[in-house]
Every structure is written in structure tokens, then in C-alpha cells.
């Protein structure tokens, strides 16, 4: 762990935390969410370019499960969920990502049925994955 300006920074199972843990101060929690939001935004920009990048991201262990976790957690800003859905939408454009969507389809369907603000986007993702890509 590195000490930067009196805030501990470290990594735990691929997750970067700017605080000592979830029991840290509110400012540290806010910083954790800001780091998460920026990383999801970076993933969105990266997956917007090429199918090779989309397949590489989708094939990372736990990548899809963690993206759905951002959508379903309701922790942080609502924009975080929209960014994560945007990453999933980008990933759905590559036909080779179909097998990576199968383990998360139930979670996506549950969110689509319970959150009207994300329902349309998730329905489009499922249509791309199971319509166009499954042919």
C-alpha cells in the first residue's frame, strides 16, 4: 500500500481502493466511487473501438459479473449504472462475446424489469446478443 496525501491507496482482487476499506471516512468512500466511475468510463471508451478489444474485455475473469455488479449495486451515482450498461452495450456488438453474456443474462433481465431508466438499454443489449450475434 502507498500513502498519498494521508489517504491509503491499494489494490485488492483487481479492485482499486483509495480508502482503508468501506468503513473509512465518507470522503474516502466518495473517492472510491470516483475511481470506479472513471475506470468504467475508460472501459466504455476502450470498448467503443474494435471487436478485438471487446472480446478481450469480455473474456477477462469476472469482468462481466463486475459490470453487472455496478449496474445492480445501486451504490454511487446513477450515471455509474448507465456507464456500465454502455460498456455492456459496446461488448454486445462483437459476435464472439455471446458466451460471456450467458452467465449474466438473468441479472440483466431482473434489472431491466425493475429499473425503467435502464430497461430500454438492457433490452437493446439482449436483442443484440441473442438476436444478431446468435445467428
Coordinates of C-alpha atoms in Angstrom, one line a residue:
X1 CA 0.0 0.0 0.0
X2 CA 1.1 3.5 -0.7
X3 CA 0.4 6.5 1.4
X4 CA -0.6 9.6 -0.7
X5 CA -1.6 12.8 1.0
X6 CA -2.8 10.9 4.1
X7 CA -5.0 8.6 2.0
X8 CA -4.1 5.0 1.7
X9 CA -4.2 3.6 -1.8
X10 CA -4.1 -0.1 -2.6
X11 CA -5.4 -3.0 -4.6
X12 CA -7.5 -5.9 -3.6
X13 CA -8.5 -8.6 -6.0
X14 CA -8.3 -6.3 -9.0
X15 CA -10.3 -3.5 -7.3
X16 CA -8.5 -0.3 -6.5
X17 CA -9.5 1.4 -3.3
X18 CA -8.5 4.9 -2.2
X19 CA -9.6 4.3 1.4
X20 CA -8.7 1.7 4.0
X21 CA -12.0 -0.1 3.5
X22 CA -15.7 0.5 3.3
X23 CA -15.6 1.6 7.0
X24 CA -13.4 4.6 6.1
X25 CA -14.5 8.2 6.1
X26 CA -17.2 9.4 3.8
X27 CA -14.7 11.3 1.7
X28 CA -12.8 8.1 1.1
X29 CA -15.9 6.3 0.0
X30 CA -16.6 9.1 -2.4
X31 CA -13.1 8.8 -3.8
X32 CA -13.6 5.0 -4.2
X33 CA -16.7 5.7 -6.3
X34 CA -15.0 8.3 -8.3
X35 CA -12.1 5.9 -9.1
X36 CA -14.7 3.2 -10.1
X37 CA -16.6 5.7 -12.3
X38 CA -13.5 6.8 -14.1
X39 CA -12.4 3.2 -14.7
X40 CA -15.8 2.3 -16.1
X41 CA -15.7 5.4 -18.3
X42 CA -12.3 4.3 -19.6
X43 CA -13.7 0.8 -20.3
X44 CA -16.5 2.4 -22.2
X45 CA -14.1 4.4 -24.4
X46 CA -11.9 1.4 -25.0
X47 CA -14.7 -1.0 -25.9
X48 CA -16.2 1.6 -28.3
X49 CA -13.4 1.0 -30.9
X50 CA -12.7 -2.6 -32.0
X51 CA -14.1 -6.1 -31.7
X52 CA -10.7 -7.4 -30.6
X53 CA -10.8 -5.1 -27.5
X54 CA -14.5 -6.1 -26.8
X55 CA -13.7 -9.8 -26.8
X56 CA -10.5 -9.2 -24.7
X57 CA -12.5 -7.3 -22.1
X58 CA -15.4 -9.7 -22.1
X59 CA -13.1 -12.7 -21.6
X60 CA -11.4 -11.3 -18.5
X61 CA -12.2 -13.3 -15.5
X62 CA -15.2 -11.8 -13.6
X63 CA -15.3 -8.8 -15.9
X64 CA -19.0 -9.3 -16.9
X65 CA -20.0 -10.2 -13.4
X66 CA -18.4 -7.0 -12.1
X67 CA -20.0 -4.8 -14.7
X68 CA -23.4 -6.2 -13.8
X69 CA -22.5 -5.6 -10.2
X70 CA -22.1 -1.9 -10.9
X71 CA -25.5 -1.9 -12.5
X72 CA -27.3 -3.8 -9.7
X73 CA -25.5 -2.4 -6.7
X74 CA -27.2 1.0 -6.6
X75 CA -24.1 2.4 -4.8
X76 CA -22.9 5.7 -6.0
X77 CA -24.2 7.8 -8.9
X78 CA -27.0 6.7 -11.3
X79 CA -24.6 7.6 -14.1
X80 CA -22.3 4.7 -12.9
X81 CA -25.0 2.2 -13.9
X82 CA -25.6 3.9 -17.2
X83 CA -21.8 3.8 -18.0
X84 CA -21.6 0.1 -17.1
X85 CA -24.7 -0.6 -19.3
X86 CA -22.9 1.4 -22.0
X87 CA -19.8 -0.9 -21.7
X88 CA -22.1 -3.9 -21.9
X89 CA -23.8 -2.4 -25.0
X90 CA -20.4 -2.0 -26.6
X91 CA -19.4 -5.6 -25.7
X92 CA -22.7 -6.9 -27.2
X93 CA -21.6 -5.6 -30.6
X94 CA -19.0 -8.3 -31.0
X95 CA -20.5 -11.6 -32.0
X96 CA -17.7 -13.5 -30.2
X97 CA -18.9 -12.1 -26.8
X98 CA -22.1 -14.2 -26.8
X99 CA -20.8 -16.9 -24.4
X100 CA -19.8 -14.3 -21.9
X101 CA -23.3 -12.8 -21.7
X102 CA -24.9 -16.2 -20.8
X103 CA -23.9 -16.2 -17.1
X104 CA -25.3 -12.7 -16.6
X105 CA -28.5 -12.8 -18.6
X106 CA -30.6 -13.4 -15.5
X107 CA -29.2 -10.4 -13.7
X108 CA -29.7 -8.2 -16.8
X109 CA -33.3 -9.4 -17.2
X110 CA -34.0 -8.7 -13.5
X111 CA -32.6 -5.1 -13.7
X112 CA -34.5 -4.5 -16.9
X113 CA -37.7 -5.4 -15.2
X114 CA -37.1 -3.4 -12.1
X115 CA -35.4 -0.2 -13.3
X116 CA -37.3 1.7 -16.1
X117 CA -34.4 4.0 -16.7
X118 CA -32.2 1.1 -17.7
X119 CA -34.8 -1.2 -19.2
X120 CA -34.6 0.1 -22.8
X121 CA -30.8 0.0 -22.9
X122 CA -30.7 -3.6 -21.4
X123 CA -33.4 -4.7 -23.9
X124 CA -31.3 -3.5 -26.8
X125 CA -28.2 -5.3 -25.4
X126 CA -30.2 -8.5 -25.1
X127 CA -31.5 -8.1 -28.6
X128 CA -28.0 -7.6 -30.0
X129 CA -26.6 -10.5 -28.1
X130 CA -29.4 -13.0 -28.6
X131 CA -30.7 -11.7 -31.9
X132 CA -27.9 -10.7 -34.2
X133 CA -25.0 -12.5 -32.5
X134 CA -26.6 -15.9 -32.0
X135 CA -27.3 -16.4 -35.8

